[in-house]
Coordinates of C-alpha atoms and ligand atoms in Angstrom, one line a residue:
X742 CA -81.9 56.6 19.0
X743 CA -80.0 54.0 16.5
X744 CA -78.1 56.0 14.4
X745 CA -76.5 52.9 13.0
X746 CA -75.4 53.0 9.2
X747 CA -78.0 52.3 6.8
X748 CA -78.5 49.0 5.4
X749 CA -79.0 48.3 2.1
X750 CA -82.0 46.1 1.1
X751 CA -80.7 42.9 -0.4
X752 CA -81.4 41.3 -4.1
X753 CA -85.9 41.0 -4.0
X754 CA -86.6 37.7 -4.0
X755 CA -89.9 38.4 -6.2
X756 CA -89.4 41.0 -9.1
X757 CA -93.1 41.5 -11.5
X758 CA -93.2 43.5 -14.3
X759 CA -96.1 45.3 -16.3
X760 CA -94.2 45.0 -19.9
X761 CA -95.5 47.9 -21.9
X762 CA -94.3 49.8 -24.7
X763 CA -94.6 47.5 -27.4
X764 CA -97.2 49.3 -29.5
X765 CA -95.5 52.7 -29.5
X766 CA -91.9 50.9 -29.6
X767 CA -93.9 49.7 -33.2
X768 CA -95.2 52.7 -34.3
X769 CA -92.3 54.9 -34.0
X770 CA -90.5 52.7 -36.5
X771 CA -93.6 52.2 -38.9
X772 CA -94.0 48.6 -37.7
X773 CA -97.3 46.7 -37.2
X774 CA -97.7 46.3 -33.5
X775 CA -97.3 43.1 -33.7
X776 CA -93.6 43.5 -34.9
X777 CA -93.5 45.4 -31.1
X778 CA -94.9 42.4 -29.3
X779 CA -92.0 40.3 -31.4
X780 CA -89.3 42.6 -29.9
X781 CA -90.8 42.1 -26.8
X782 CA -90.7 38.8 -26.4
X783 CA -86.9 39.2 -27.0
X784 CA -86.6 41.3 -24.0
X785 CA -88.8 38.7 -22.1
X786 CA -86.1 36.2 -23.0
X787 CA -82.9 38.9 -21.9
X788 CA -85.1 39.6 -18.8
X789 CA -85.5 35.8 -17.2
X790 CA -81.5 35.5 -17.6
X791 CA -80.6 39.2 -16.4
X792 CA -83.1 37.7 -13.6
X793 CA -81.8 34.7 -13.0
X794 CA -78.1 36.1 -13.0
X795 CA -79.0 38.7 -10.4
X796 CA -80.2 36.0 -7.8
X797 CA -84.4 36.8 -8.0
X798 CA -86.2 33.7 -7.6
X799 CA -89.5 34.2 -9.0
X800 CA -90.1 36.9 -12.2
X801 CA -94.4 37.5 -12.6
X802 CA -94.5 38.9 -15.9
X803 CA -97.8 40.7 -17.0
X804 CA -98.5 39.0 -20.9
X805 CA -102.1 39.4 -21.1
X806 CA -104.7 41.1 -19.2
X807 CA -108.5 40.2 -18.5
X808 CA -109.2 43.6 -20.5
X809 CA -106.5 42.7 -23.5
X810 CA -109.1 41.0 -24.9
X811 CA -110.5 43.8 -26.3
X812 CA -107.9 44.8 -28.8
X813 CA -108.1 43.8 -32.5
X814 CA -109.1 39.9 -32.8
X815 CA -105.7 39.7 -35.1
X816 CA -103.7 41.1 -32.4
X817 CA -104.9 38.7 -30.1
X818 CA -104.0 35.8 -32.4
X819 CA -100.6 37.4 -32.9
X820 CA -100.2 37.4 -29.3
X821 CA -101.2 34.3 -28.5
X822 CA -99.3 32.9 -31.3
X823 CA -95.8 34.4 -30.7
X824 CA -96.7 33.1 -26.6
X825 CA -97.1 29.1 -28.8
X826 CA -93.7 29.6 -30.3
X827 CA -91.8 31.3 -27.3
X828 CA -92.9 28.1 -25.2
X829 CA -92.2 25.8 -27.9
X830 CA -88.7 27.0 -28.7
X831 CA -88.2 27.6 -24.5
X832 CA -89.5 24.3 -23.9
X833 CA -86.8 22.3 -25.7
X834 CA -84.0 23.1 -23.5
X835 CA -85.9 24.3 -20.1
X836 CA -83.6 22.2 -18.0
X837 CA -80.9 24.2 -19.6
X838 CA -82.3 27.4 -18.5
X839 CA -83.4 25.8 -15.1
X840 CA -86.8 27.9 -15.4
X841 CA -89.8 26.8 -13.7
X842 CA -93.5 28.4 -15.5
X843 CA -96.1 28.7 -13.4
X844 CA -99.5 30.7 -14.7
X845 CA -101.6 33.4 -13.2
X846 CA -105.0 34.0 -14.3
X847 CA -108.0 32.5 -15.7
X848 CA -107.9 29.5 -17.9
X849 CA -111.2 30.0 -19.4
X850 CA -111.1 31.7 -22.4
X851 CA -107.7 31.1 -23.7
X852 CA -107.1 28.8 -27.1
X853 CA -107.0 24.9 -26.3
X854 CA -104.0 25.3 -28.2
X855 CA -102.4 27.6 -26.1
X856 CA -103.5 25.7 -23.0
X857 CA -102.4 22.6 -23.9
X858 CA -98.7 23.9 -24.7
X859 CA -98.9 25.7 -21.6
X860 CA -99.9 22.8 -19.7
X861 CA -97.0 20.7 -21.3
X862 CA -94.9 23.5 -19.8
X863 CA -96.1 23.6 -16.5
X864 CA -95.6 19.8 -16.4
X865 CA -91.9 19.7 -18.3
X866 CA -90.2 22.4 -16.0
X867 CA -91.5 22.0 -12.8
X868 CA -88.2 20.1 -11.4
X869 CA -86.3 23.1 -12.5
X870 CA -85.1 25.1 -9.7
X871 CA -83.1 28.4 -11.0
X872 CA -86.0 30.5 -11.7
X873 CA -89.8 30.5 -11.1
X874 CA -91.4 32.3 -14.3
X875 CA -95.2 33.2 -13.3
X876 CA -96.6 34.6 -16.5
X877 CA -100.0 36.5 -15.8
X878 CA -102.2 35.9 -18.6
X879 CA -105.7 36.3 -18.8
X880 CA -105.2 38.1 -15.7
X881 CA -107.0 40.7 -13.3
X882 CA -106.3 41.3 -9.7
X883 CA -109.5 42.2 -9.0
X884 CA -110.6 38.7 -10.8
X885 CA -108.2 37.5 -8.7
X886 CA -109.4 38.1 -5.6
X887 CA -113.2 37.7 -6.5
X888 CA -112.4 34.0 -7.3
X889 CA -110.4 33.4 -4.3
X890 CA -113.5 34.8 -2.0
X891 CA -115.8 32.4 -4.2
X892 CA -113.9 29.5 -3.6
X893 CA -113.6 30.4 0.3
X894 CA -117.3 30.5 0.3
X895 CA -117.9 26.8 -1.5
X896 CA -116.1 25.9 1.2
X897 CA -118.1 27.0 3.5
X898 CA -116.9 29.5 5.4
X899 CA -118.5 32.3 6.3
X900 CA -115.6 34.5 7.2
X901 CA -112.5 34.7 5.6
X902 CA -109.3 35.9 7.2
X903 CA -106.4 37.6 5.4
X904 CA -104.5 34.3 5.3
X905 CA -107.4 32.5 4.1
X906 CA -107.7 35.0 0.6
X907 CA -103.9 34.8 0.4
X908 CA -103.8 30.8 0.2
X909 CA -106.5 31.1 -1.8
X910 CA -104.8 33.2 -4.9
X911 CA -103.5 32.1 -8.5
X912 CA -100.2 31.1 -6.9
X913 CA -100.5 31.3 -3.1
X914 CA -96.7 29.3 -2.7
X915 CA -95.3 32.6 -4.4
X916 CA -93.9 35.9 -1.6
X917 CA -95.2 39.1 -2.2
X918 CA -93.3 41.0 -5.0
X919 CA -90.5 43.6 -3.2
X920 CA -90.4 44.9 -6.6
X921 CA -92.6 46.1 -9.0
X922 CA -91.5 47.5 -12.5
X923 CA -93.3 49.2 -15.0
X924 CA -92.3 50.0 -18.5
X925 CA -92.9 53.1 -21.0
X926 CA -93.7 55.8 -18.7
X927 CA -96.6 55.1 -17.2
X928 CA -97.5 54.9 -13.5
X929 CA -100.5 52.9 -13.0
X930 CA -100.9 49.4 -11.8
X931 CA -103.9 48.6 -14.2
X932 CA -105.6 45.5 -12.2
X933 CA -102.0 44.2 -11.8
X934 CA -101.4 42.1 -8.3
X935 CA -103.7 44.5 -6.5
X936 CA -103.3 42.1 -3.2
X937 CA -99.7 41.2 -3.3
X938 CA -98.7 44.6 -4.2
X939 CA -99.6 45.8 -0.8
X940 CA -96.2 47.2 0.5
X941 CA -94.0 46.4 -2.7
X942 CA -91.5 49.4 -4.0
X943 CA -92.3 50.3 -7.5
X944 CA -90.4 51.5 -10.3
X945 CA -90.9 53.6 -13.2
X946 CA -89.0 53.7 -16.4
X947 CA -89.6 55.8 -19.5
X948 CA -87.7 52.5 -21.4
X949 CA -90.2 50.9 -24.0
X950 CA -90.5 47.2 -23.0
X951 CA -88.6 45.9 -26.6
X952 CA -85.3 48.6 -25.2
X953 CA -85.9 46.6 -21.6
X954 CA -82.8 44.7 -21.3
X955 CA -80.4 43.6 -18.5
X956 CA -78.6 46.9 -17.7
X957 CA -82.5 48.4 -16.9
X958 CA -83.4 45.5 -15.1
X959 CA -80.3 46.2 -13.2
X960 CA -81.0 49.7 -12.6
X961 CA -84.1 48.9 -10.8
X962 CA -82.4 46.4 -8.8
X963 CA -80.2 49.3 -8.0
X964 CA -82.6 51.8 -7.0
X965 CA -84.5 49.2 -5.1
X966 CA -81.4 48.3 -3.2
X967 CA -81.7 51.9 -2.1
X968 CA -85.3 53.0 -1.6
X969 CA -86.4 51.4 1.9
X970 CA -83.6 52.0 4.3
X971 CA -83.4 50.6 7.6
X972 CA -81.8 52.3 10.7
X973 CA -80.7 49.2 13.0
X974 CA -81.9 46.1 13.2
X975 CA -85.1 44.7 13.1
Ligands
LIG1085 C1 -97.8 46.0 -23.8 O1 -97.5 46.8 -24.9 C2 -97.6 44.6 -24.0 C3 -98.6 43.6 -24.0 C4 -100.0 43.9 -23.9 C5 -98.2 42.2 -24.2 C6 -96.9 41.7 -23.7 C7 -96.4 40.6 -24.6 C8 -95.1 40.4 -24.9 C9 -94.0 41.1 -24.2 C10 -94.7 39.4 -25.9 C11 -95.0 38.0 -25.7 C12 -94.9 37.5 -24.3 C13 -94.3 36.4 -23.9 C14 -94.4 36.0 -22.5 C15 -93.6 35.5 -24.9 P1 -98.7 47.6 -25.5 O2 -99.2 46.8 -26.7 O3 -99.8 47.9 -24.5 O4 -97.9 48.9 -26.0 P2 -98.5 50.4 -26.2 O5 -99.1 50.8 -24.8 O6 -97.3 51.1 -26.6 O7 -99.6 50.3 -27.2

């Protein structure tokens, strides 16, 4: 038996995060919920540099979901606006911040305004090299997965391996997440990376997304730096 001291598990080099909280981070204060989703987008900014400053490479961050669309058509807008301006005011000095924004999800559905800011993005940062920001919107796993099966089939195969589904994801260049975090107390993956989540470490926080800031992001680093141990060497 190797009784050899354990090893740590070193910085992940994928960290995603289902950002929740906003609504109740809101209410407790008498806000509208869209004064939450403001506050959030604050912490989305003091997350990619707490991220970036750690070492991770890529950060998937959960914006919107395929069932979000459900909520109140002025929430939507809200969302969708305060995603124009964050990408507007980030997209003026990307190099600066060295991010790279990559998109997961569906593109149908979404404003052409949106899209076309988004696509601007996409096109502006991709020589930046410090972080890769994936920001899941319009996104479902399950979606996910469906498409990348369809497209396997149009191209005419008529079985698929594991390999073939992965390479045929949103972002198949992207590692599995090591880490998956999860805001405001709940304990759920909610159609979130059902495929890539196979063997990630999650963690919970009772922290409302807009109170997410880089001492909890480095807490979870922490705790993940603790939670698989390996005896010896593999
Ligand atoms: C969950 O809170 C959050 C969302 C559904 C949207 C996430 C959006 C942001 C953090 C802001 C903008 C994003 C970017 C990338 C600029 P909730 O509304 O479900 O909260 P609740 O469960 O307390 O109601």
């Amino acid at each position: 038996i190797n009784m050899s001291k354990e090893i740590q598990n070193t910085t992940p080099r994928h960290v995603a995060i289902i950002m929740d909280g906003n609504g109740r981070w809101a209410k407790e204060r008498r806000f509208p919920r869209l004064a939450g989703h403001r506050a959030g987008a604050n912490a989305v900014e003091r997350t990619i540099k707490a991220a970036k400053q750690a070492g991770v490479e890529f950060l998937t961050l959960y914006a919107f979901s395929t069932e979000n669309w459900s909520r109140p058509q002025d929430e939507i807008d809200g969302l969708f606006k305060l995603l124009e301006q964050t990408l507007d005011r980030y997209a003026k000095d990307a190099a600066k911040h060295g991010v790279k924004l990559l998109i997961s999800g569906s593109r149908e559905k979404l404003p052409p305004a949106v899209l076309e800011k988004i696509n601007k993005a996409i096109t502006s940062t991709a020589q930046n090299t410090a972080l890769t920001l994936n920001l899941a919107l319009n996104y479902g796993a399950r979606q996910e997965i469906t498409q990348a099966v369809n497209t396997l089939l149009k191209q005419g195969k008529t079985a698929v391996s594991m390999e073939d589904i992965s390479a045929a994801l949103y972002q198949p260049a992207l590692p599995d997440p090591e880490l998956i975090i999860r805001t405001s107390g709940e304990e759920r993956l909610s159609n979130f990376l059902l495929w890539q989540a196979a063997y990630s470490e999650f963690y919970f926080t009772p922290v409302l997304w807009p109170d997410f800031d880089e001492n909890e992001f480095n807490k979870a680093l922490t705790e993940y730096s603790h939670r698989t141990r390996r005896f010896g060497g593999i």
